[in-house]
Structures are given as structure tokens and as C-alpha cells.
Amino acid sequence: MTTSSAPVDGAADALQVLRNRTFDEIAIGDSASLERTFSPQDIHMFALQSGDVDPESSVSSPSRDTTEAICANVLISAVLGTRLPGPGTQYVSQNLRLLGAVRPGDRLTVQMQVSSKDTATHHVTLDCTCTSQEGVAIFQGQVEVVAPTERIERTRTALPEIHPDAQGRTGLQHLLAHVAHLQPIRVAVVHPCDVPSLSAALEARHAGLIEPVLVGPRGRLEAVATEAGLDLADVAIVDVPHSHAAAQQAVALAAAGEVEALMKGSLHTDELMSALVSAAAGLRTKRRVSHCFLLQTPAYPRPFIVTDAAINIAPNLEQKADIIRNAIELAQVIGVREPKVAILAAVETVSPTMTATLDAAALCKMADRGQITGGLLDGPLAFDNAISIAAARTKGIVSEVAGQADILVVPDLESGNMLAKQLIFLGGAASAGIVLGAKVPVILTSRADSRDTRIASCAIALMLAHHYRLSPP
């Protein structure tokens, strides 16, 4: 969603903080607007909530009005809760007329304007209209609220969106815009001896994210470049005989401070990670090294992290604590001040026969005792309870994390890897992959990853590297 009203203290600040307008600050004629493109998944969700299980019929069937009513409430609530009046607003009533249908792909604009105020009750009435990109009226009417009387500032708790917006920008474009002010970092690209990994390194350079140092056999690198029509004329190359030597040399460059991140090329993950975690390498920290998938799927309202799905096979309690600490750090670097951490298990109750539930309970108690800081933990939570407020309520779970998790902590690598790849290949999730816990971030991508995934992973590493300059791990 985007709003047309200007941020109070600049665009960057508005991305991080929600501020309300108190009753005394609101004047008749004040207005706010918001745009949103409704995807087929949105329409399907509205259809299900209206009792129409066929998402196509929700456009034209007799039950259509219920679908549009849900759409209207989504848009109106977003404006009231975030812009005018903003946090602290109390809903009183609404009187709307539904005029048109919402179809998949429609870009809707809702405009709300203050028409009256009541000083005695602090009630504010707003006229609201909604039109499609074609200028077709979808709904119009009035909404009455109680405006807050005290200033409220609230940190936004969602990661920056990385899916297409109303202007058609992709998640990758959003991410690149978010890091555009950061200077590129030198990155050792380890054995990029195939077209996807070499191309990604050069495209990340072109995007202003990295200055690649290619570590691998020069002859093979030049052959791949010739095959793909890539120019290596002004790219730094460290010539080594094979992938094992490339991993060791890249790690040495990082330990010497000559590069600020590592990027996996066409070698196996365990070959690179073995060199990284070697005691002689000098890149270890007090924390366990772990991997984070940053994912955005159309079925969930904001990006989220799945960890660990690539490094730690069967982590114990102590290792899971470090996995959580690393994920919290990533979320905070990206912009979530206090991420909500859901510790997953097959069930949401503690069972002595299920280690994952015992670990989840212990991790939550560790957070209570200050052993894990910076996030809000809850668990054990089954997957549905972690991402669905409705599912959590059905099971009677009262939690600030359930249904709105920013971080999903899986019990082991197998379950995490399957979850992440199901979301990517079946759920249409955009993704990025990064390894934390070492002195430098590691861009860890799969040979099957798309070009956008590789570039997005470089953008995440760029943010982490700049963070490490200020707060070394």
C-alpha cells in the first residue's frame, strides 16, 4: 500500500514510524488517501471470508457485495489506523454504499476527508470514496471515529514489502531503492564458474551493490564469460587452481579486511562453510553460524524470515538460541525493531515426547530471563498458528506473536528446507538467502535460485556489511 500524504519527518522516517494526528490537530478538510492493487490471492481470500468458495464467482455472483464490503473495510481501516487520525483511533460506525465490483488486478484508491468534528465527544466524521484505476466508483459513504487526544508514535513492525506495488514495481526494485544510498561493498565471489553465479555477480555490480573480486581459476572464469558474453576486463580476479583453494583464499581475504562479504559461486555449500568456520580462518564469532531465508509470499501480508534451513542440521537448544539471535539481528537491520519470533513445532502445546516443543518452551523462558534479547518470542506454535490469527483464535491461543510472526524458527534443517522451498516453488514466494554469525555476511544461494534471488541476497548483505562497520559482530 502507498499513501499520498507526505511523511511528517521525511520519507525515511515515515518508513519506520507511525504517527497519529490528535483531535486538536485535525481540521475540517484534512484528507488522506491510499492505493492498493488487489491480487487474485486477495480476491480469493475475500471470497472465502464471504462464504463464496469460488474466487471467480466473487466478482459477479449475488454474494459479491460481501466481498466488496470486506475490501472496503480493509482500505478504510488502513487509512484510519495509519494516516488519519492514525494509531489510537476508535471506530464508531460507518455508512457505505457499494457501487462496483473488485476484480483481480484492480488498483483501488480510497480518499478520506474530514467533514465534521464534535469537541464534546472527540468524534470525527470522514467522507470516503473509492475508485478503480479506470475511475469506476467502488464505494462511497461516511465513517465516524473517536480521534485520539494524545500523541502516539509506533514503530512499524513489518519488514519492507518485496512484492509488486500499485505502480508495478517488483519486490527487488523496492529493495534496491531501499539500499540505493549505501556505497557498494567489496565481495569475494567464490568460484563463480558457471553462467548464473558469474552473471549474478556482475549484475549486482551493475546495480551498485557490490564490487566483485572473483576468486577462481582464471581460465574457467574467462571461458564462462565468453560463453555468456560477459566482460571481465575491469573486474578483479584472484587466480586459484580449484574450488577448495577458492574457498580458502576468499576467507583469507575477508579475514584480512580486503572484502566485506563472501558470495557463494558454483562450489558446494559445505566446501565454502568448512573454510569459513575453520578456527584458523579468523572469521568465527561467539555465535553459531546460521542461515536465514527472507521470504515474501502473496498469501502473507509482509515479508518474514525462515531459519535455519541450510546450515544447522539438527540444532540443540544452545544452537537454536544463536539461530534466533542471528535472525533477530537481521530483522532489526532491515527495519523491524522488535521482531515477533514464532518457534515452530508440530503442535502448540508442550509435550515431553517432542523435543521441539520442549526447546521452544525453554527458548521462551531464556528470552524472559534476558538470555535472548531484541525480539518477542512465543512457542511452541504450529505453522498455522504462527501465520494465521484466525487459526490461533480457533485454538484459543492468546499471543502477540501468533498469526503475525516476522521470524519462523524451524526445528531442524530438513523441515526448514522443505518449508522454504515449498513457499518458493509452490507459493510463489520471492526470496533472499544470507548467512550470519561470522564476522562478514555470506551470500548463500542455490544453483536453482533465480537472478532476482541472487541480487536480493546481495542487497541484504550490503545492509549487513554497513551495519557491521558500526557494530562489529
Short mmCIF file of C-alpha atoms in Angstrom, two decimals:
data_model
loop_
_atom_site.label_atom_id
_atom_site.label_comp_id
_atom_site.label_asym_id
_atom_site.label_seq_id
_atom_site.Cartn_x
_atom_site.Cartn_y
_atom_site.Cartn_z
CA MET A 1 0.00 0.00 0.00
CA THR A 2 1.10 3.58 -0.59
CA THR A 3 -0.27 6.84 0.74
CA SER A 4 -0.40 10.20 -0.95
CA SER A 5 0.01 12.33 2.14
CA ALA A 6 3.57 13.48 2.84
CA PRO A 7 5.54 11.91 5.72
CA VAL A 8 5.85 14.13 8.77
CA ASP A 9 9.62 13.95 9.18
CA GLY A 10 10.82 12.71 5.79
CA ALA A 11 10.38 9.60 3.74
CA ALA A 12 12.97 7.50 5.54
CA ASP A 13 11.47 8.27 8.96
CA ALA A 14 7.95 7.52 7.70
CA LEU A 15 9.07 4.04 6.73
CA GLN A 16 9.94 3.31 10.35
CA VAL A 17 7.39 5.23 12.49
CA LEU A 18 3.61 5.62 12.50
CA ARG A 19 2.40 8.93 13.97
CA ASN A 20 -1.18 9.89 14.66
CA ARG A 21 -3.00 13.21 14.47
CA THR A 22 -4.73 14.17 17.70
CA PHE A 23 -8.27 15.56 17.75
CA ASP A 24 -6.94 19.11 18.24
CA GLU A 25 -4.58 18.75 15.27
CA ILE A 26 -7.31 17.61 12.89
CA ALA A 27 -9.08 20.28 10.85
CA ILE A 28 -12.18 20.02 8.70
CA GLY A 29 -10.99 19.41 5.16
CA ASP A 30 -7.93 17.37 6.16
CA SER A 31 -7.57 14.32 3.95
CA ALA A 32 -5.54 11.18 3.37
CA SER A 33 -5.53 8.63 0.60
CA LEU A 34 -4.17 5.19 -0.08
CA GLU A 35 -3.71 2.95 -3.10
CA ARG A 36 -3.66 -0.80 -3.29
CA THR A 37 -3.58 -3.32 -6.09
CA PHE A 38 -5.69 -6.37 -5.26
CA SER A 39 -4.16 -9.62 -6.42
CA PRO A 40 -6.06 -12.81 -7.28
CA GLN A 41 -4.99 -14.11 -3.86
CA ASP A 42 -6.64 -11.10 -2.16
CA ILE A 43 -9.88 -11.66 -4.06
CA HIS A 44 -9.75 -15.36 -3.22
CA MET A 45 -9.32 -14.55 0.47
CA PHE A 46 -12.29 -12.14 0.38
CA ALA A 47 -14.39 -14.76 -1.40
CA LEU A 48 -13.58 -17.35 1.24
CA GLN A 49 -14.43 -14.95 4.05
CA SER A 50 -17.75 -14.12 2.37
CA GLY A 51 -18.62 -17.82 2.10
CA ASP A 52 -18.11 -17.98 -1.68
CA VAL A 53 -15.54 -20.72 -2.23
CA ASP A 54 -15.21 -19.99 -5.95
CA PRO A 55 -12.97 -16.90 -6.25
CA GLU A 56 -14.10 -16.20 -9.82
CA SER A 57 -17.76 -16.05 -8.83
CA SER A 58 -16.96 -13.49 -6.15
CA VAL A 59 -16.80 -10.93 -8.94
CA SER A 60 -20.33 -11.36 -10.25
CA SER A 61 -22.34 -13.64 -8.00
CA PRO A 62 -25.12 -12.45 -5.63
CA SER A 63 -22.64 -12.73 -2.74
CA ARG A 64 -20.34 -10.21 -4.42
CA ASP A 65 -21.39 -7.34 -2.13
CA THR A 66 -19.94 -9.12 0.88
CA THR A 67 -16.59 -9.40 -0.88
CA GLU A 68 -16.59 -5.67 -1.70
CA ALA A 69 -17.57 -4.88 1.90
CA ILE A 70 -14.52 -6.75 3.15
CA CYS A 71 -12.37 -4.88 0.62
CA ALA A 72 -13.83 -1.54 1.80
CA ASN A 73 -13.12 -2.36 5.44
CA VAL A 74 -9.52 -3.30 4.62
CA LEU A 75 -8.84 0.00 2.85
CA ILE A 76 -10.70 2.22 5.31
CA SER A 77 -9.09 0.56 8.34
CA ALA A 78 -5.65 1.03 6.78
CA VAL A 79 -6.17 4.77 6.36
CA LEU A 80 -7.73 5.25 9.81
CA GLY A 81 -5.12 3.17 11.59
CA THR A 82 -2.01 4.52 9.89
CA ARG A 83 -2.69 8.01 8.50
CA LEU A 84 -5.82 9.86 9.58
CA PRO A 85 -6.25 10.01 12.52
CA GLY A 86 -3.73 7.13 12.89
CA PRO A 87 -2.76 4.96 15.89
CA GLY A 88 -5.22 5.23 18.78
CA THR A 89 -8.28 5.75 16.59
CA GLN A 90 -11.51 4.11 17.85
CA TYR A 91 -14.03 3.00 15.25
CA VAL A 92 -17.65 4.08 15.89
CA SER A 93 -19.75 3.47 12.78
CA GLN A 94 -19.86 3.57 9.01
CA ASN A 95 -22.46 4.13 6.31
CA LEU A 96 -21.27 2.93 2.92
CA ARG A 97 -22.85 2.31 -0.48
CA LEU A 98 -21.23 -0.42 -2.58
CA LEU A 99 -21.24 0.67 -6.20
CA GLY A 100 -18.85 -1.52 -8.19
CA ALA A 101 -17.03 -4.85 -8.32
CA VAL A 102 -13.42 -5.51 -7.34
CA ARG A 103 -11.60 -7.70 -9.85
CA PRO A 104 -8.14 -9.30 -9.66
CA GLY A 105 -5.51 -6.76 -10.69
CA ASP A 106 -7.64 -3.70 -9.90
CA ARG A 107 -5.72 -0.75 -8.45
CA LEU A 108 -8.04 0.97 -5.99
CA THR A 109 -7.64 4.45 -4.50
CA VAL A 110 -9.51 5.34 -1.32
CA GLN A 111 -9.79 9.02 -0.39
CA MET A 112 -10.93 10.12 3.08
CA GLN A 113 -11.68 13.71 4.09
CA VAL A 114 -12.75 15.16 7.45
CA SER A 115 -16.27 16.62 7.16
CA SER A 116 -17.14 17.37 10.81
CA LYS A 117 -15.82 17.33 14.39
CA ASP A 118 -17.56 17.16 17.78
CA THR A 119 -15.48 18.78 20.52
CA ALA A 120 -17.56 17.30 23.33
CA THR A 121 -17.12 13.67 22.26
CA HIS A 122 -13.96 13.92 20.13
CA HIS A 123 -15.91 12.26 17.35
CA VAL A 124 -14.68 12.90 13.80
CA THR A 125 -16.68 12.15 10.66
CA LEU A 126 -14.88 11.45 7.40
CA ASP A 127 -16.30 11.24 3.89
CA CYS A 128 -14.80 8.38 1.95
CA THR A 129 -14.76 7.43 -1.72
CA CYS A 130 -13.02 4.62 -3.56
CA THR A 131 -12.36 4.36 -7.29
CA SER A 132 -10.58 1.91 -9.56
CA GLN A 133 -7.74 2.72 -11.95
CA GLU A 134 -10.41 3.28 -14.60
CA GLY A 135 -12.21 5.85 -12.48
CA VAL A 136 -15.09 3.49 -11.68
CA ALA A 137 -16.64 4.11 -8.25
CA ILE A 138 -16.34 1.08 -5.95
CA PHE A 139 -17.87 2.50 -2.77
CA GLN A 140 -18.62 5.79 -1.06
CA GLY A 141 -20.08 6.99 2.24
CA GLN A 142 -19.10 8.20 5.68
CA VAL A 143 -17.15 6.83 8.65
CA GLU A 144 -17.31 8.08 12.24
CA VAL A 145 -14.45 7.58 14.69
CA VAL A 146 -13.20 8.81 18.06
CA ALA A 147 -9.92 10.60 17.41
CA PRO A 148 -7.05 10.17 19.87
CA THR A 149 -6.33 13.04 22.24
CA GLU A 150 -2.70 12.14 22.91
CA ARG A 151 0.26 11.80 20.58
CA ILE A 152 1.11 8.20 19.71
CA GLU A 153 4.22 7.12 17.83
CA ARG A 154 4.52 3.46 16.96
CA THR A 155 7.38 1.64 15.28
CA ARG A 156 6.30 -0.21 12.18
CA THR A 157 6.68 -3.92 12.83
CA ALA A 158 6.71 -5.31 9.32
CA LEU A 159 9.69 -5.82 7.06
CA PRO A 160 9.83 -3.69 3.90
CA GLU A 161 7.45 -5.16 1.32
CA ILE A 162 9.11 -7.01 -1.55
CA HIS A 163 6.14 -7.76 -3.79
CA PRO A 164 4.73 -5.67 -6.70
CA ASP A 165 3.00 -2.46 -5.65
CA ALA A 166 0.37 -0.26 -7.24
CA GLN A 167 2.95 1.19 -9.63
CA GLY A 168 4.00 -2.27 -10.74
CA ARG A 169 7.39 -2.15 -9.04
CA THR A 170 8.69 -5.55 -8.03
CA GLY A 171 9.96 -6.50 -4.63
CA LEU A 172 13.52 -6.41 -5.92
CA GLN A 173 13.02 -2.84 -7.13
CA HIS A 174 11.71 -1.88 -3.69
CA LEU A 175 14.74 -3.48 -2.05
CA LEU A 176 17.20 -1.79 -4.42
CA ALA A 177 15.54 1.57 -3.78
CA HIS A 178 15.83 0.93 -0.03
CA VAL A 179 19.64 0.46 -0.24
CA ALA A 180 20.34 2.99 -3.00
CA HIS A 181 22.01 5.40 -0.55
CA LEU A 182 24.58 2.80 0.58
CA GLN A 183 28.00 2.58 -1.02
CA PRO A 184 28.80 -0.78 -2.67
CA ILE A 185 30.96 -3.24 -0.76
CA ARG A 186 33.85 -5.41 -1.94
CA VAL A 187 32.69 -9.02 -2.10
CA ALA A 188 34.76 -12.14 -2.71
CA VAL A 189 32.74 -14.23 -5.16
CA VAL A 190 33.88 -17.79 -4.55
CA HIS A 191 34.41 -19.98 -7.61
CA PRO A 192 31.71 -18.45 -9.88
CA CYS A 193 32.47 -20.92 -12.63
CA ASP A 194 29.01 -21.14 -14.17
CA VAL A 195 26.88 -18.64 -16.01
CA PRO A 196 24.25 -18.00 -13.27
CA SER A 197 26.73 -17.20 -10.48
CA LEU A 198 29.09 -15.15 -12.65
CA SER A 199 26.22 -13.23 -14.24
CA ALA A 200 24.68 -12.51 -10.83
CA ALA A 201 27.94 -11.09 -9.51
CA LEU A 202 28.28 -8.75 -12.47
CA GLU A 203 24.62 -7.74 -12.35
CA ALA A 204 24.94 -6.97 -8.65
CA ARG A 205 27.89 -4.79 -9.55
CA HIS A 206 25.86 -3.04 -12.23
CA ALA A 207 23.10 -2.46 -9.65
CA GLY A 208 25.57 -0.64 -7.42
CA LEU A 209 25.53 -3.26 -4.65
CA ILE A 210 28.97 -4.86 -4.77
CA GLU A 211 32.46 -4.57 -6.18
CA PRO A 212 33.16 -8.23 -7.01
CA VAL A 213 36.50 -9.92 -6.52
CA LEU A 214 36.28 -13.17 -8.47
CA VAL A 215 38.17 -15.98 -6.74
CA GLY A 216 38.64 -19.00 -9.00
CA PRO A 217 40.59 -20.46 -11.92
CA ARG A 218 41.12 -17.57 -14.34
CA GLY A 219 40.88 -19.81 -17.39
CA ARG A 220 37.50 -21.21 -16.38
CA LEU A 221 36.18 -17.79 -15.44
CA GLU A 222 37.15 -16.34 -18.80
CA ALA A 223 35.64 -19.32 -20.62
CA VAL A 224 32.32 -18.85 -18.81
CA ALA A 225 32.40 -15.13 -19.52
CA THR A 226 32.99 -15.78 -23.23
CA GLU A 227 30.15 -18.30 -23.31
CA ALA A 228 27.73 -15.82 -21.74
CA GLY A 229 29.01 -12.70 -23.50
CA LEU A 230 30.21 -11.13 -20.24
CA ASP A 231 33.03 -8.59 -19.95
CA LEU A 232 35.67 -9.20 -17.28
CA ALA A 233 38.07 -6.52 -18.47
CA ASP A 234 37.90 -4.35 -15.34
CA VAL A 235 36.90 -6.99 -12.80
CA ALA A 236 39.38 -8.10 -10.12
CA ILE A 237 40.30 -11.80 -10.37
CA VAL A 238 42.25 -13.86 -7.85
CA ASP A 239 43.55 -16.86 -9.77
CA VAL A 240 43.46 -20.14 -7.83
CA PRO A 241 43.52 -23.72 -9.15
CA HIS A 242 40.25 -25.16 -7.86
CA SER A 243 37.16 -24.61 -5.70
CA HIS A 244 38.79 -25.72 -2.43
CA ALA A 245 41.57 -23.18 -2.88
CA ALA A 246 38.97 -20.55 -3.87
CA ALA A 247 37.11 -21.03 -0.59
CA GLN A 248 40.27 -20.75 1.48
CA GLN A 249 41.54 -17.70 -0.40
CA ALA A 250 38.19 -15.89 -0.20
CA VAL A 251 38.01 -16.49 3.54
CA ALA A 252 41.57 -15.18 3.90
CA LEU A 253 40.61 -12.01 2.03
CA ALA A 254 37.71 -11.49 4.42
CA ALA A 255 39.86 -12.12 7.50
CA ALA A 256 42.37 -9.55 6.23
CA GLY A 257 39.61 -6.96 5.76
CA GLU A 258 40.11 -6.81 1.99
CA VAL A 259 36.47 -7.78 1.36
CA GLU A 260 33.35 -7.20 3.49
CA ALA A 261 31.29 -10.20 2.41
CA LEU A 262 31.53 -13.56 0.70
CA MET A 263 29.32 -14.80 -2.12
CA LYS A 264 28.91 -18.46 -3.00
CA GLY A 265 29.51 -19.37 -6.61
CA SER A 266 29.29 -22.82 -8.19
CA LEU A 267 31.03 -24.77 -5.42
CA HIS A 268 29.20 -26.85 -2.82
CA THR A 269 27.93 -25.10 0.30
CA ASP A 270 29.81 -27.37 2.70
CA GLU A 271 33.10 -26.58 0.94
CA LEU A 272 32.66 -22.85 1.50
CA MET A 273 31.29 -23.17 5.02
CA SER A 274 34.07 -25.52 6.13
CA ALA A 275 36.63 -22.89 5.19
CA LEU A 276 34.58 -20.16 6.87
CA VAL A 277 34.15 -21.85 10.26
CA SER A 278 37.69 -23.18 10.50
CA ALA A 279 39.31 -21.97 13.69
CA ALA A 280 42.35 -20.90 11.68
CA ALA A 281 40.29 -18.69 9.38
CA GLY A 282 39.69 -15.99 11.97
CA LEU A 283 36.07 -15.30 10.99
CA ARG A 284 34.31 -17.05 13.86
CA THR A 285 32.39 -15.08 16.47
CA LYS A 286 30.84 -16.18 19.77
CA ARG A 287 27.67 -17.08 17.89
CA ARG A 288 26.80 -20.16 15.91
CA VAL A 289 26.74 -19.58 12.14
CA SER A 290 23.23 -19.91 10.70
CA HIS A 291 21.25 -19.21 7.55
CA CYS A 292 18.18 -17.03 7.07
CA PHE A 293 15.71 -17.11 4.20
CA LEU A 294 13.96 -13.77 3.76
CA LEU A 295 10.66 -14.59 2.04
CA GLN A 296 7.63 -12.74 0.73
CA THR A 297 4.63 -14.71 -0.44
CA PRO A 298 1.33 -13.32 -1.78
CA ALA A 299 -0.51 -15.30 0.89
CA TYR A 300 1.07 -13.40 3.83
CA PRO A 301 0.82 -9.64 4.37
CA ARG A 302 4.52 -8.97 4.98
CA PRO A 303 7.96 -10.49 4.45
CA PHE A 304 9.25 -12.95 7.02
CA ILE A 305 12.35 -14.97 7.88
CA VAL A 306 12.64 -18.75 7.97
CA THR A 307 15.64 -20.10 9.87
CA ASP A 308 17.70 -22.31 9.84
CA ALA A 309 17.08 -24.15 6.60
CA ALA A 310 20.58 -24.52 5.15
CA ILE A 311 23.38 -24.83 7.73
CA ASN A 312 22.49 -26.48 11.05
CA ILE A 313 21.11 -29.98 10.52
CA ALA A 314 19.71 -30.79 13.97
CA PRO A 315 20.46 -27.86 16.28
CA ASN A 316 20.38 -28.30 20.03
CA LEU A 317 18.93 -25.76 22.46
CA GLU A 318 22.05 -23.62 22.67
CA GLN A 319 22.43 -23.59 18.89
CA LYS A 320 18.77 -22.66 18.41
CA ALA A 321 19.31 -19.70 20.72
CA ASP A 322 22.07 -18.43 18.43
CA ILE A 323 19.92 -19.10 15.36
CA ILE A 324 17.25 -16.86 16.89
CA ARG A 325 19.77 -14.16 17.84
CA ASN A 326 21.08 -14.07 14.28
CA ALA A 327 17.58 -13.83 12.82
CA ILE A 328 16.63 -11.03 15.22
CA GLU A 329 19.75 -9.12 14.19
CA LEU A 330 18.84 -9.48 10.50
CA ALA A 331 15.28 -8.34 11.12
CA GLN A 332 16.49 -5.30 13.04
CA VAL A 333 18.98 -4.36 10.33
CA ILE A 334 16.20 -4.49 7.78
CA GLY A 335 13.92 -2.34 9.89
CA VAL A 336 11.93 -4.37 12.44
CA ARG A 337 12.84 -3.00 15.86
CA GLU A 338 11.27 -5.85 17.87
CA PRO A 339 10.54 -8.79 15.55
CA LYS A 340 7.93 -11.37 16.53
CA VAL A 341 9.59 -14.79 16.70
CA ALA A 342 7.49 -17.95 16.35
CA ILE A 343 9.26 -21.15 17.41
CA LEU A 344 7.66 -23.87 15.32
CA ALA A 345 6.69 -27.41 16.23
CA ALA A 346 4.05 -29.83 15.05
CA VAL A 347 1.75 -28.79 17.91
CA GLU A 348 1.24 -25.71 20.03
CA THR A 349 1.40 -27.49 23.40
CA VAL A 350 4.46 -28.64 25.30
CA SER A 351 4.90 -32.40 25.13
CA PRO A 352 7.65 -34.34 26.95
CA THR A 353 7.88 -36.71 23.98
CA MET A 354 8.52 -33.94 21.42
CA THR A 355 11.90 -32.26 21.72
CA ALA A 356 10.89 -29.32 19.53
CA THR A 357 8.16 -28.31 21.97
CA LEU A 358 10.49 -28.57 24.97
CA ASP A 359 13.13 -26.48 23.21
CA ALA A 360 10.51 -23.87 22.28
CA ALA A 361 9.37 -23.53 25.87
CA ALA A 362 12.96 -23.26 27.10
CA LEU A 363 13.83 -20.63 24.49
CA CYS A 364 10.87 -18.51 25.54
CA LYS A 365 11.99 -18.73 29.15
CA MET A 366 15.51 -17.75 28.09
CA ALA A 367 14.01 -14.64 26.49
CA ASP A 368 12.11 -13.93 29.73
CA ARG A 369 15.41 -14.09 31.60
CA GLY A 370 17.22 -11.78 29.16
CA GLN A 371 19.36 -14.50 27.58
CA ILE A 372 17.80 -13.75 24.17
CA THR A 373 17.05 -10.09 23.56
CA GLY A 374 15.65 -7.83 20.87
CA GLY A 375 12.64 -9.92 19.86
CA LEU A 376 9.28 -11.10 21.15
CA LEU A 377 9.29 -14.92 21.38
CA ASP A 378 6.47 -17.44 21.59
CA GLY A 379 6.32 -21.17 21.15
CA PRO A 380 5.75 -23.90 20.58
CA LEU A 381 3.46 -22.80 17.75
CA ALA A 382 2.25 -24.94 14.89
CA PHE A 383 2.77 -23.36 11.48
CA ASP A 384 -0.89 -22.41 11.03
CA ASN A 385 -0.98 -20.69 14.42
CA ALA A 386 2.20 -18.77 13.66
CA ILE A 387 0.92 -17.22 10.42
CA SER A 388 -2.88 -17.17 10.85
CA ILE A 389 -4.62 -15.09 13.52
CA ALA A 390 -7.84 -16.94 12.75
CA ALA A 391 -6.19 -20.32 13.35
CA ALA A 392 -4.68 -19.10 16.61
CA ARG A 393 -8.02 -17.79 17.84
CA THR A 394 -9.78 -21.02 16.90
CA LYS A 395 -7.39 -22.90 19.17
CA GLY A 396 -7.70 -20.33 21.95
CA ILE A 397 -4.12 -19.11 21.70
CA VAL A 398 -3.60 -15.67 23.24
CA SER A 399 -0.30 -14.36 21.91
CA GLU A 400 1.31 -11.22 20.50
CA VAL A 401 3.25 -13.43 18.08
CA ALA A 402 0.67 -15.94 16.84
CA GLY A 403 -0.69 -15.05 13.42
CA GLN A 404 1.78 -12.23 12.80
CA ALA A 405 5.26 -13.72 13.05
CA ASP A 406 8.24 -11.96 11.47
CA ILE A 407 10.55 -14.91 12.11
CA LEU A 408 9.74 -18.62 11.85
CA VAL A 409 12.26 -20.81 13.69
CA VAL A 410 12.08 -24.38 12.41
CA PRO A 411 13.02 -27.47 14.47
CA ASP A 412 15.68 -28.72 12.06
CA LEU A 413 17.21 -28.23 8.63
CA GLU A 414 15.03 -30.79 6.85
CA SER A 415 11.73 -29.25 7.90
CA GLY A 416 13.00 -25.73 7.28
CA ASN A 417 14.41 -26.50 3.85
CA MET A 418 11.20 -28.18 2.75
CA LEU A 419 9.10 -25.31 4.12
CA ALA A 420 11.17 -22.62 2.40
CA LYS A 421 11.28 -24.39 -0.95
CA GLN A 422 7.57 -25.17 -0.87
CA LEU A 423 6.89 -21.49 -0.31
CA ILE A 424 9.21 -20.54 -3.18
CA PHE A 425 8.21 -23.12 -5.77
CA LEU A 426 4.54 -23.68 -4.89
CA GLY A 427 3.68 -20.48 -3.03
CA GLY A 428 5.29 -18.04 -5.44
CA ALA A 429 7.49 -16.55 -2.72
CA ALA A 430 10.26 -14.10 -3.54
CA SER A 431 13.38 -14.94 -1.58
CA ALA A 432 16.85 -13.95 -0.47
CA GLY A 433 19.40 -16.03 1.42
CA ILE A 434 22.11 -14.92 3.83
CA VAL A 435 24.40 -16.49 6.44
CA LEU A 436 25.01 -14.68 9.73
CA GLY A 437 27.12 -15.40 12.79
CA ALA A 438 30.52 -14.82 11.17
CA LYS A 439 32.46 -11.56 11.04
CA VAL A 440 31.20 -10.98 7.50
CA PRO A 441 27.86 -11.85 5.87
CA VAL A 442 27.81 -14.72 3.40
CA ILE A 443 25.55 -14.57 0.36
CA LEU A 444 24.46 -18.18 0.12
CA THR A 445 22.31 -19.04 -2.86
CA SER A 446 21.35 -22.28 -4.56
CA ARG A 447 22.17 -23.24 -8.12
CA ALA A 448 18.41 -23.29 -8.73
CA ASP A 449 17.91 -19.73 -7.46
CA SER A 450 16.67 -17.04 -9.80
CA ARG A 451 18.57 -13.95 -10.82
CA ASP A 452 16.31 -11.81 -8.59
CA THR A 453 17.04 -14.01 -5.57
CA ARG A 454 20.77 -13.59 -6.08
CA ILE A 455 20.54 -9.82 -6.47
CA ALA A 456 18.20 -9.50 -3.47
CA SER A 457 20.66 -11.53 -1.38
CA CYS A 458 23.43 -9.10 -2.34
CA ALA A 459 21.24 -6.18 -1.22
CA ILE A 460 20.71 -7.83 2.17
CA ALA A 461 24.46 -8.44 2.52
CA LEU A 462 25.08 -4.78 1.70
CA MET A 463 22.86 -3.68 4.59
CA LEU A 464 24.50 -6.14 6.97
CA ALA A 465 28.03 -5.11 5.98
CA HIS A 466 27.27 -1.45 6.63
CA HIS A 467 25.74 -2.44 9.96
CA TYR A 468 28.87 -4.39 10.88
CA ARG A 469 31.00 -1.30 10.26
CA LEU A 470 29.18 0.39 13.13
CA SER A 471 28.61 -2.70 15.31
CA PRO A 472 31.19 -5.38 14.56
CA PRO A 473 29.89 -8.90 15.30
#
